[in-house]
Structure formats: structure tokens, C-alpha cells
Amino acid sequence: MGFMLTSDEHEQLTRDLDELLANAEARNVLLCDRGGNVIVSCGDSELENMDMVSALVAGSFAATKQLALVLGEQEFTAVFHQGAKISIFISGVGEEVLLLALFSDETNAGLVKMYALTACRKFISLFRDIMSREQIKIDDPTQSFKLTTGPIFQE
Amino acid sequence: MAVVNYAKKEIQFKIVYYGCGLCGKTTNLQKVHESVPAKAKGNLTSLATSQDRTLFFDFLPLQTMSIEGFITKFQMYTVPGQVKYNSTRRLVLRNCDGVVFCVDSQVDKTQENLESWENLKENLELQKDNLDEMPRVLQYNKQDLPNVAPKEYLDYVLNNKETRIPTFMASAFKGEGVIETLNAVAKLVLQDFIDKH
Ligand SMILES: Nc1nc2c(ncn2[C@@H]2O[C@H](COP(=O)(O)OP(=O)(O)OP(=O)(O)O)[C@@H](O)[C@H]2O)c(=O)[nH]1
Ligand SMILES: [Mg+2]
């Protein structure tokens, strides 16, 4: 199990994210799995901490899902955190993925939501294909993985 | 579950520190953060109560070049050990590729360790994983304390199956055995990934 993105799939996802970024006038958009791993991210490169953002977003989305269950909802499909300068829109993409858009106070939240939800529908079907594909074909030269020697972490 | 990105030449794994309350999971991650060179680590984020008990998780991103031609990222998490936070533990375990089970080796903690161990098994089963197949190591922590149980006893309680789980004696507080534990679990995770691909 896992997400194995081919270069083509990565390009496709990046293109769609870039489009969303431009249309919604967001600062950053990213796709991560529900365990908090970044799959693809686009936008403002100042934000280097995308690993941490996605870990926290996955955690908070999952907590919100529990809350929904307690209230008799299946899931809050989309969550919105509003800040003074930066806001976040998070939406589930199928069972395994989250879409996240960071945008500034100059952007209209409704616009972000509309474009994000449109993009979501596209991502759902893309990820359905990615997840159902068994393995990446062997003619991909990067297919075989080799471990490097020596200790992994040093003090 | 590993995330492989061929375009960026990057592979991500998730490793979770599990164990009963106060056994030293957060301390492990803090020592890892202190020890590894700056270029291999990001910031350590802790979602904790005002008493320093883990409320949600600790998170530390690490980076190596362990697979030829790929940046290898290890996303390190701890769970909250307190019994009442079980739903949070399940969330943190999601999509994990390897587990460090941290043991509080003090004699009077045996029952708590055992309950947490059973809880780990249950939670993995709920997400259709199996502890016996998961890359995993045991860390017998707090060896600097006087009232620790002998290794044989801890093995008897927690490591009594035919296939023995790799064990590490540690004092996370003193920083002893922490990097050894980390290297061992990372190695198992990498080997498991290679075997499956
Ligand atoms: N003597 C000793 N104390 C330790 C050791 N490791 C951790 N501690 C102490 O045990 C206490 C709890 O450590 P934490 O790392 O916060 O424990 P935890 O497993 O993260 O606890 P939860 O977040 O509640 O699950 C702290 O006071 C630590 O300093 C050790 O090896 N020896
Ligand atoms: Mg903790």
C-alpha cells in the first residue's frame, strides 16, 4: 500500500493544483494523505514548513471527523479556519486524501471554496486511478530501489 | 504507507513511537531532535497539555539519503500514552510504516506496558494492519533508574513469540540508546519497503 506517483501523475496533479492556485488566488495549495504526508504542494515557497502544516492539518481534520461522528454526521467534508491574515480551507478528497488551500485576507473565501470543491471532484477520480493501479510498470528505470550503505542517522 | 514521488525523487515514511503514559516517547523525539545534524531535521512540534503530557502528538520530520537517488523522509510521531486518548492514538497510527514501542522498564509499570502493547495490536487491527508484520522495535527505556525489571522479564512479558523483536536498552533521559533505536526501526522500514517493491 502507498502512493506511488509516476512523473506523469505528478505533472498532472501539479498542473491541476497550479490552476486552482491561480483561480482561487490562494497562497498555497497542497494534497496530503490522511496520515499527514505531503503528496504534492504548490505555491508560496516561503512556507517551507509544509510537512508540519500537513501533519497538523491531517490531525485536526481527523479530530473534526470524530466530532462529526459524535454529532451523527459522517464527516464534515470541508473545514475552514479563519485567521486575521491567513485562512485555511480543507476538504476531504475521497477516503485517503486531503486538499488544503492557504489564502490571505485579500482573497474571497467563497471563491476559494468554489474552486477547491470543483478541483476536489477531479482529484477524487485521479486518485481512484492512482490507488487502483497495482504497481508502476517495470520499464520505469527508477523502479528498483537500492539502499545506500552506512548508518542512516548519525549523532 | 510510504509515499513515493518519482518526479521529485522523494520517498516518505511514517514512524510512530507508542507506549504507555510517561514511558518516555516525547523524550525520545526530543533527544533525536537534539542529536541529528541540522540538515537532516526540521522543527519538533509538540501538541501538549500545560503539564507537558502529549495531547495530540509530537511531530519531527527527518531527512536522509538512504535510498539511492531518492531523498528519504522519515516523519516521526509520538502518540499520547494516557489511556483516555485512544481515539487520538488511532488517528496518529494511520498510514504508519513502522513502530517503536517504548517501554517504561520500572517493575511496577509492567501492567501498563502490557495494556499499551495490547492496545497497539487492537488499533493496528482496526486499520487492517498486523503488528507481527509491521516493522517494529522494542525500547526498554529508563534503564538509569534503580527499580527496573530485568531484560529477561521484559522479554518474557512482551517479546515471547518465536520471531524475536529487536530490543534496545535505553535511557532517553540521558540520550542513551535513542539513536540506536531510531536507526534500527528506520532500517527495518527501509528493508520492508525494498522487499515489497
Ligand atoms: N529517569 C528517566 N526518566 C525518563 C526517561 N525517559 C523519560 N523520562 C521522564 O519521564 C517523564 C515522561 O516523559 P515523556 O517523554 O514526556 O513521556 P511520554 O511517553 O511522552 O508521555 P505521554 O505524552 O503522556 O504519553 C519525564 O519527566 C521524562 O523526563 C529515562 O530514560 N529515565
Ligand atoms: Mg508524550
Tab-separated table of C-alpha atoms and ligand atoms in Angstrom:
chain	number	residue	atom	x	y	z
A	1	MET	CA	0.000	0.000	0.000
A	2	GLY	CA	1.056	3.562	-0.519
A	3	PHE	CA	1.047	6.362	-3.001
A	4	MET	CA	3.363	5.717	-5.914
A	5	LEU	CA	3.225	8.718	-8.194
A	6	THR	CA	4.690	8.414	-11.662
A	7	SER	CA	6.211	11.535	-13.180
A	8	ASP	CA	3.127	11.872	-15.399
A	9	GLU	CA	0.764	11.704	-12.475
A	10	HIS	CA	2.849	14.155	-10.546
A	11	GLU	CA	2.763	16.549	-13.506
A	12	GLN	CA	-0.972	16.198	-13.833
A	13	LEU	CA	-1.596	16.835	-10.140
A	14	THR	CA	0.805	19.781	-10.166
A	15	ARG	CA	-0.939	21.280	-13.191
A	16	ASP	CA	-4.350	20.978	-11.551
A	17	LEU	CA	-3.046	22.428	-8.290
A	18	ASP	CA	-1.414	25.337	-10.133
A	19	GLU	CA	-4.687	26.036	-11.851
A	20	LEU	CA	-6.505	26.023	-8.531
A	21	LEU	CA	-3.823	28.258	-7.031
A	22	ALA	CA	-4.301	30.820	-9.814
A	23	ASN	CA	-8.098	30.692	-9.999
A	24	ALA	CA	-8.672	30.835	-6.270
A	25	GLU	CA	-5.861	33.373	-5.746
A	26	ALA	CA	-4.558	31.214	-2.930
A	27	ARG	CA	-1.056	31.356	-1.457
A	28	ASN	CA	-0.500	27.630	-1.218
A	29	VAL	CA	-2.411	24.578	-2.194
A	30	LEU	CA	-1.456	21.028	-1.372
A	31	LEU	CA	-2.620	17.464	-1.358
A	32	CYS	CA	-1.654	15.221	1.544
A	33	ASP	CA	-2.702	11.785	2.670
A	34	ARG	CA	-4.836	11.459	5.766
A	35	GLY	CA	-1.837	10.295	7.734
A	36	GLY	CA	-0.258	13.712	7.159
A	37	ASN	CA	2.223	13.017	4.348
A	38	VAL	CA	2.523	15.682	1.662
A	39	ILE	CA	1.747	14.265	-1.789
A	40	VAL	CA	2.057	17.392	-3.946
A	41	SER	CA	2.327	21.020	-2.953
A	42	CYS	CA	2.320	24.277	-4.958
A	43	GLY	CA	2.621	27.949	-4.205
A	44	ASP	CA	4.478	30.353	-1.985
A	45	SER	CA	7.935	28.899	-1.404
A	46	GLU	CA	8.439	30.938	1.748
A	47	LEU	CA	6.398	28.368	3.558
A	48	GLU	CA	8.990	25.642	3.895
A	49	ASN	CA	7.168	24.011	6.726
A	50	MET	CA	4.692	22.174	4.560
A	51	ASP	CA	5.497	18.843	6.230
A	52	MET	CA	4.452	20.258	9.544
A	53	VAL	CA	1.415	22.043	8.141
A	54	SER	CA	0.146	18.845	6.605
A	55	ALA	CA	0.810	16.794	9.766
A	56	LEU	CA	-1.217	19.287	11.782
A	57	VAL	CA	-3.962	19.627	9.194
A	58	ALA	CA	-4.389	15.856	8.928
A	59	GLY	CA	-4.604	15.675	12.723
A	60	SER	CA	-7.102	18.464	13.013
A	61	PHE	CA	-9.232	17.154	10.145
A	62	ALA	CA	-9.302	13.707	11.725
A	63	ALA	CA	-10.299	15.173	15.081
A	64	THR	CA	-13.067	17.106	13.364
A	65	LYS	CA	-14.239	13.906	11.750
A	66	GLN	CA	-14.628	12.289	15.182
A	67	LEU	CA	-16.617	15.320	16.216
A	68	ALA	CA	-18.870	14.895	13.182
A	69	LEU	CA	-19.442	11.249	14.056
A	70	VAL	CA	-20.410	12.174	17.602
A	71	LEU	CA	-22.962	14.595	16.167
A	72	GLY	CA	-24.335	11.985	13.796
A	73	GLU	CA	-22.656	13.310	10.647
A	74	GLN	CA	-20.455	11.045	8.540
A	75	GLU	CA	-17.779	13.705	8.210
A	76	PHE	CA	-17.531	17.465	7.870
A	77	THR	CA	-16.467	17.261	4.245
A	78	ALA	CA	-14.911	20.692	4.346
A	79	VAL	CA	-13.392	22.706	7.169
A	80	PHE	CA	-12.497	26.361	7.227
A	81	HIS	CA	-10.174	28.107	9.692
A	82	GLN	CA	-10.289	31.869	9.554
A	83	GLY	CA	-7.362	33.996	10.679
A	84	ALA	CA	-6.685	37.738	10.600
A	85	LYS	CA	-4.189	37.451	7.751
A	86	ILE	CA	-4.204	33.828	6.645
A	87	SER	CA	-7.062	31.390	6.396
A	88	ILE	CA	-7.176	27.704	5.558
A	89	PHE	CA	-9.713	25.697	3.645
A	90	ILE	CA	-9.506	21.905	3.990
A	91	SER	CA	-11.554	19.374	2.139
A	92	GLY	CA	-11.583	15.590	2.046
A	93	VAL	CA	-10.754	14.025	-1.339
A	94	GLY	CA	-12.210	10.533	-1.176
A	95	GLU	CA	-11.243	8.362	1.773
A	96	GLU	CA	-7.479	8.743	1.665
A	97	VAL	CA	-6.543	12.278	0.673
A	98	LEU	CA	-6.987	15.882	1.825
A	99	LEU	CA	-6.877	19.067	-0.209
A	100	LEU	CA	-5.685	22.164	1.576
A	101	ALA	CA	-5.701	25.789	0.421
A	102	LEU	CA	-3.983	28.605	2.325
A	103	PHE	CA	-5.080	32.078	1.359
A	104	SER	CA	-4.675	35.659	2.563
A	105	ASP	CA	-7.306	38.116	3.756
A	106	GLU	CA	-7.301	39.724	0.311
A	107	THR	CA	-8.903	36.661	-1.192
A	108	ASN	CA	-12.571	35.879	-1.125
A	109	ALA	CA	-13.279	32.736	0.906
A	110	GLY	CA	-16.280	31.837	-1.201
A	111	LEU	CA	-14.138	31.899	-4.324
A	112	VAL	CA	-11.583	29.575	-2.748
A	113	LYS	CA	-14.292	27.205	-1.641
A	114	MET	CA	-15.938	27.088	-5.052
A	115	TYR	CA	-12.736	26.398	-6.981
A	116	ALA	CA	-11.458	23.981	-4.341
A	117	LEU	CA	-14.608	21.880	-4.438
A	118	THR	CA	-14.505	21.785	-8.239
A	119	ALA	CA	-10.877	20.665	-8.107
A	120	CYS	CA	-11.786	18.071	-5.484
A	121	ARG	CA	-14.100	16.240	-7.845
A	122	LYS	CA	-11.289	15.975	-10.366
A	123	PHE	CA	-8.802	14.789	-7.734
A	124	ILE	CA	-11.196	12.131	-6.492
A	125	SER	CA	-11.180	10.397	-9.845
A	126	LEU	CA	-7.420	10.895	-10.337
A	127	PHE	CA	-6.681	9.299	-7.004
A	128	ARG	CA	-9.093	6.493	-7.648
A	129	ASP	CA	-6.920	5.616	-10.648
A	130	ILE	CA	-3.671	6.023	-8.741
A	131	MET	CA	-4.838	3.836	-5.866
A	132	SER	CA	-6.287	1.107	-8.043
A	133	ARG	CA	-3.175	0.763	-10.202
A	134	GLU	CA	-1.245	-2.239	-8.945
A	135	GLN	CA	2.386	-1.298	-9.435
A	136	ILE	CA	4.371	1.042	-11.587
A	137	LYS	CA	5.441	-0.701	-14.760
A	138	ILE	CA	8.884	-2.203	-14.680
A	139	ASP	CA	10.148	-0.233	-17.722
A	140	ASP	CA	10.388	2.754	-15.446
A	141	PRO	CA	14.168	2.922	-14.847
A	142	THR	CA	13.728	4.278	-11.344
A	143	GLN	CA	11.709	1.233	-10.417
A	144	SER	CA	14.293	-0.703	-8.471
A	145	PHE	CA	15.244	0.764	-5.129
A	146	LYS	CA	18.686	0.284	-3.612
A	147	LEU	CA	19.728	1.052	-0.081
A	148	THR	CA	22.833	3.143	0.449
A	149	THR	CA	25.397	1.764	2.893
A	150	GLY	CA	26.360	3.133	6.284
A	151	PRO	CA	24.291	4.209	9.267
A	152	ILE	CA	21.055	6.029	8.475
A	153	PHE	CA	21.276	8.620	11.220
A	154	GLN	CA	24.423	9.817	12.896
A	155	GLU	CA	24.757	11.761	16.097
B	1	MET	CA	2.217	3.545	3.911
B	2	ALA	CA	5.073	5.023	2.008
B	3	VAL	CA	4.521	7.937	-0.338
B	4	VAL	CA	6.764	7.717	-3.391
B	5	ASN	CA	7.176	10.708	-5.654
B	6	TYR	CA	9.113	9.851	-8.797
B	7	ALA	CA	9.058	13.400	-10.117
B	8	LYS	CA	10.652	14.872	-7.006
B	9	LYS	CA	12.686	11.711	-6.373
B	10	GLU	CA	11.392	11.519	-2.867
B	11	ILE	CA	10.083	8.777	-0.578
B	12	GLN	CA	8.264	9.414	2.692
B	13	PHE	CA	7.770	7.063	5.605
B	14	LYS	CA	5.896	7.485	8.845
B	15	ILE	CA	7.253	6.111	12.108
B	16	VAL	CA	5.266	6.193	15.351
B	17	TYR	CA	6.525	5.979	18.947
B	18	TYR	CA	3.949	4.103	21.010
B	19	GLY	CA	3.789	3.149	24.670
B	20	CYS	CA	2.053	3.845	27.979
B	21	GLY	CA	1.804	7.266	29.590
B	22	LEU	CA	5.119	8.796	30.770
B	23	CYS	CA	7.250	5.964	29.328
B	24	GLY	CA	9.435	8.491	27.504
B	25	LYS	CA	8.175	8.778	23.918
B	26	THR	CA	8.352	12.552	23.775
B	27	THR	CA	11.774	12.490	25.431
B	28	ASN	CA	12.996	10.140	22.675
B	29	LEU	CA	11.923	12.532	19.966
B	30	GLN	CA	13.432	15.486	21.814
B	31	LYS	CA	16.783	13.686	22.019
B	32	VAL	CA	16.611	12.722	18.360
B	33	HIS	CA	15.960	16.356	17.547
B	34	GLU	CA	18.953	17.436	19.641
B	35	SER	CA	21.305	14.797	18.220
B	36	VAL	CA	20.852	14.656	14.470
B	37	PRO	CA	22.674	17.216	12.313
B	38	ALA	CA	20.722	20.325	11.298
B	39	LYS	CA	20.498	19.403	7.630
B	40	ALA	CA	18.745	16.140	8.483
B	41	LYS	CA	15.931	17.558	10.593
B	42	GLY	CA	13.046	20.005	10.662
B	43	ASN	CA	11.361	21.535	13.691
B	44	LEU	CA	9.918	19.488	16.525
B	45	THR	CA	6.244	20.307	17.061
B	46	SER	CA	4.527	19.207	20.254
B	47	LEU	CA	0.822	19.392	20.903
B	48	ALA	CA	0.863	19.016	24.666
B	49	THR	CA	-1.095	19.940	27.782
B	50	SER	CA	0.261	22.583	30.123
B	51	GLN	CA	1.793	19.720	32.152
B	52	ASP	CA	3.865	18.560	29.168
B	53	ARG	CA	1.764	15.469	28.611
B	54	THR	CA	1.216	14.747	24.933
B	55	LEU	CA	-2.320	15.747	23.997
B	56	PHE	CA	-2.352	15.021	20.300
B	57	PHE	CA	1.121	14.139	19.027
B	58	ASP	CA	4.716	15.267	18.673
B	59	PHE	CA	5.980	15.570	15.137
B	60	LEU	CA	9.525	15.703	13.800
B	61	PRO	CA	10.416	15.480	10.095
B	62	LEU	CA	13.787	13.861	9.313
B	63	GLN	CA	15.577	13.531	6.009
B	64	THR	CA	18.292	11.151	4.767
B	65	MET	CA	19.743	9.748	1.568
B	66	SER	CA	19.152	6.116	2.435
B	67	ILE	CA	17.759	5.006	-0.907
B	68	GLU	CA	19.973	5.583	-3.919
B	69	GLY	CA	18.792	8.519	-5.983
B	70	PHE	CA	15.947	9.429	-3.639
B	71	ILE	CA	15.546	11.837	-0.781
B	72	THR	CA	14.215	9.680	2.036
B	73	LYS	CA	11.971	11.418	4.520
B	74	PHE	CA	11.012	9.939	7.859
B	75	GLN	CA	8.040	11.636	9.502
B	76	MET	CA	8.347	10.847	13.194
B	77	TYR	CA	5.339	10.937	15.527
B	78	THR	CA	4.583	10.097	19.149
B	79	VAL	CA	1.139	9.145	20.399
B	80	PRO	CA	-0.358	10.361	23.679
B	81	GLY	CA	0.118	7.488	26.130
B	82	GLN	CA	-2.684	8.304	28.564
B	83	VAL	CA	-5.396	5.667	28.357
B	84	LYS	CA	-8.187	8.191	27.726
B	85	TYR	CA	-6.676	9.395	24.452
B	86	ASN	CA	-7.247	6.203	22.494
B	87	SER	CA	-9.091	7.800	19.602
B	88	THR	CA	-6.171	10.170	19.129
B	89	ARG	CA	-3.737	7.249	19.087
B	90	ARG	CA	-5.739	5.717	16.270
B	91	LEU	CA	-5.526	8.914	14.254
B	92	VAL	CA	-1.769	9.135	14.689
B	93	LEU	CA	-1.261	5.476	13.748
B	94	ARG	CA	-2.968	6.000	10.420
B	95	ASN	CA	-0.753	5.072	7.439
B	96	CYS	CA	2.251	4.335	9.632
B	97	ASP	CA	5.173	2.309	8.245
B	98	GLY	CA	6.946	1.380	11.457
B	99	VAL	CA	6.570	1.448	15.237
B	100	VAL	CA	8.902	1.982	18.171
B	101	PHE	CA	7.273	0.542	21.255
B	102	CYS	CA	8.774	2.397	24.178
B	103	VAL	CA	8.668	0.501	27.472
B	104	ASP	CA	8.838	2.030	30.932
B	105	SER	CA	11.154	-0.609	32.399
B	106	GLN	CA	10.284	0.091	36.025
B	107	VAL	CA	8.982	-3.061	37.686
B	108	ASP	CA	5.690	-1.533	38.772
B	109	LYS	CA	4.869	-0.418	35.199
B	110	THR	CA	4.576	-3.920	33.777
B	111	GLN	CA	0.803	-3.908	33.666
B	112	GLU	CA	0.647	-0.505	31.975
B	113	ASN	CA	3.184	-1.570	29.366
B	114	LEU	CA	1.250	-4.714	28.650
B	115	GLU	CA	-2.038	-2.856	28.302
B	116	SER	CA	-0.487	-0.380	25.903
B	117	TRP	CA	1.013	-3.252	23.886
B	118	GLU	CA	-2.402	-4.917	23.583
B	119	ASN	CA	-3.909	-1.547	22.716
B	120	LEU	CA	-1.371	-1.120	19.902
B	121	LYS	CA	-2.298	-4.523	18.480
B	122	GLU	CA	-6.010	-3.696	18.599
B	123	ASN	CA	-5.600	-0.304	16.993
B	124	LEU	CA	-3.450	-1.717	14.201
B	125	GLU	CA	-6.007	-4.419	13.551
B	126	LEU	CA	-8.725	-1.775	13.286
B	127	GLN	CA	-6.813	-0.246	10.392
B	128	LYS	CA	-6.179	-3.682	8.887
B	129	ASP	CA	-2.524	-3.775	9.860
B	130	ASN	CA	-0.884	-6.528	11.827
B	131	LEU	CA	1.742	-5.894	14.477
B	132	ASP	CA	3.557	-9.115	13.592
B	133	GLU	CA	4.105	-7.886	10.036
B	134	MET	CA	4.821	-4.272	10.874
B	135	PRO	CA	8.470	-3.145	11.102
B	136	ARG	CA	8.836	-2.705	14.859
B	137	VAL	CA	11.374	-2.448	17.646
B	138	LEU	CA	11.138	-2.512	21.426
B	139	GLN	CA	12.948	0.016	23.554
B	140	TYR	CA	13.408	-0.820	27.226
B	141	ASN	CA	13.660	2.729	28.484
B	142	LYS	CA	14.575	4.330	31.812
B	143	GLN	CA	17.497	1.974	32.413
B	144	ASP	CA	19.110	4.670	34.560
B	145	LEU	CA	16.514	4.094	37.304
B	146	PRO	CA	17.223	1.646	40.163
B	147	ASN	CA	13.896	-0.227	40.101
B	148	VAL	CA	13.976	-1.570	36.548
B	149	ALA	CA	12.832	-5.084	35.712
B	150	PRO	CA	15.477	-7.455	34.276
B	151	LYS	CA	15.607	-7.674	30.495
B	152	GLU	CA	14.645	-11.363	30.648
B	153	TYR	CA	11.463	-10.473	32.468
B	154	LEU	CA	10.500	-7.744	29.981
B	155	ASP	CA	11.199	-10.166	27.134
B	156	TYR	CA	9.054	-12.776	28.840
B	157	VAL	CA	6.159	-10.318	29.055
B	158	LEU	CA	6.410	-8.513	25.720
B	159	ASN	CA	8.763	-10.376	23.418
B	160	ASN	CA	7.788	-14.016	23.860
B	161	LYS	CA	6.959	-15.031	20.305
B	162	GLU	CA	9.098	-17.223	18.115
B	163	THR	CA	10.288	-14.313	15.988
B	164	ARG	CA	12.002	-12.048	18.454
B	165	ILE	CA	11.531	-8.319	18.071
B	166	PRO	CA	14.795	-6.333	18.118
B	167	THR	CA	15.203	-4.753	21.566
B	168	PHE	CA	17.224	-1.768	22.740
B	169	MET	CA	18.174	-0.784	26.259
B	170	ALA	CA	17.897	2.953	26.663
B	171	SER	CA	17.804	5.941	28.893
B	172	ALA	CA	16.094	8.514	26.762
B	173	PHE	CA	16.565	10.992	29.579
B	174	LYS	CA	20.352	10.657	29.235
B	175	GLY	CA	20.167	10.268	25.480
B	176	GLU	CA	21.434	6.678	25.609
B	177	GLY	CA	20.102	4.143	23.134
B	178	VAL	CA	17.943	6.710	21.385
B	179	ILE	CA	19.760	6.919	18.059
B	180	GLU	CA	20.327	3.140	18.065
B	181	THR	CA	16.582	2.623	18.393
B	182	LEU	CA	15.889	5.114	15.627
B	183	ASN	CA	18.426	3.566	13.253
B	184	ALA	CA	17.046	0.102	13.881
B	185	VAL	CA	13.450	0.992	13.136
B	186	ALA	CA	14.417	3.107	10.104
B	187	LYS	CA	16.422	0.193	8.742
B	188	LEU	CA	13.520	-2.218	9.180
B	189	VAL	CA	11.155	0.214	7.481
B	190	LEU	CA	13.526	0.621	4.527
B	191	GLN	CA	14.069	-3.126	4.232
B	192	ASP	CA	10.336	-3.747	4.354
B	193	PHE	CA	9.825	-1.184	1.585
B	194	ILE	CA	12.551	-2.730	-0.594
B	195	ASP	CA	11.129	-6.216	-0.056
B	196	LYS	CA	7.693	-5.068	-1.173
B	197	HIS	CA	8.855	-3.255	-4.309
C	1	LIG	N1	14.849	8.590	34.717
C	1	LIG	C1	14.355	8.659	33.492
C	1	LIG	N2	13.315	9.443	33.235
C	1	LIG	C2	12.850	9.477	31.964
C	1	LIG	C3	13.438	8.714	30.912
C	1	LIG	N3	12.763	8.975	29.775
C	1	LIG	C4	11.778	9.854	30.096
C	1	LIG	N4	11.842	10.165	31.406
C	1	LIG	C5	10.974	11.097	32.172
C	1	LIG	O1	9.648	10.609	32.210
C	1	LIG	C6	8.719	11.678	32.148
C	1	LIG	C7	7.755	11.472	30.992
C	1	LIG	O2	8.463	11.504	29.774
C	1	LIG	P1	7.739	11.819	28.390
C	1	LIG	O3	8.753	11.678	27.327
C	1	LIG	O4	7.008	13.113	28.462
C	1	LIG	O5	6.684	10.638	28.351
C	1	LIG	P2	5.620	10.293	27.227
C	1	LIG	O6	5.768	8.843	26.940
C	1	LIG	O7	5.758	11.215	26.077
C	1	LIG	O8	4.248	10.553	27.997
C	1	LIG	P3	2.786	10.873	27.366
C	1	LIG	O9	2.977	12.023	26.430
C	1	LIG	O10	1.893	11.209	28.486
C	1	LIG	O11	2.352	9.635	26.668
C	1	LIG	C8	9.539	12.953	32.004
C	1	LIG	O12	9.682	13.541	33.259
C	1	LIG	C9	10.870	12.452	31.495
C	1	LIG	O13	11.941	13.279	31.861
C	1	LIG	C10	14.572	7.909	31.234
C	1	LIG	O14	15.164	7.222	30.402
C	1	LIG	N5	14.967	7.898	32.544
C	2	MG	MG	4.500	12.487	25.159
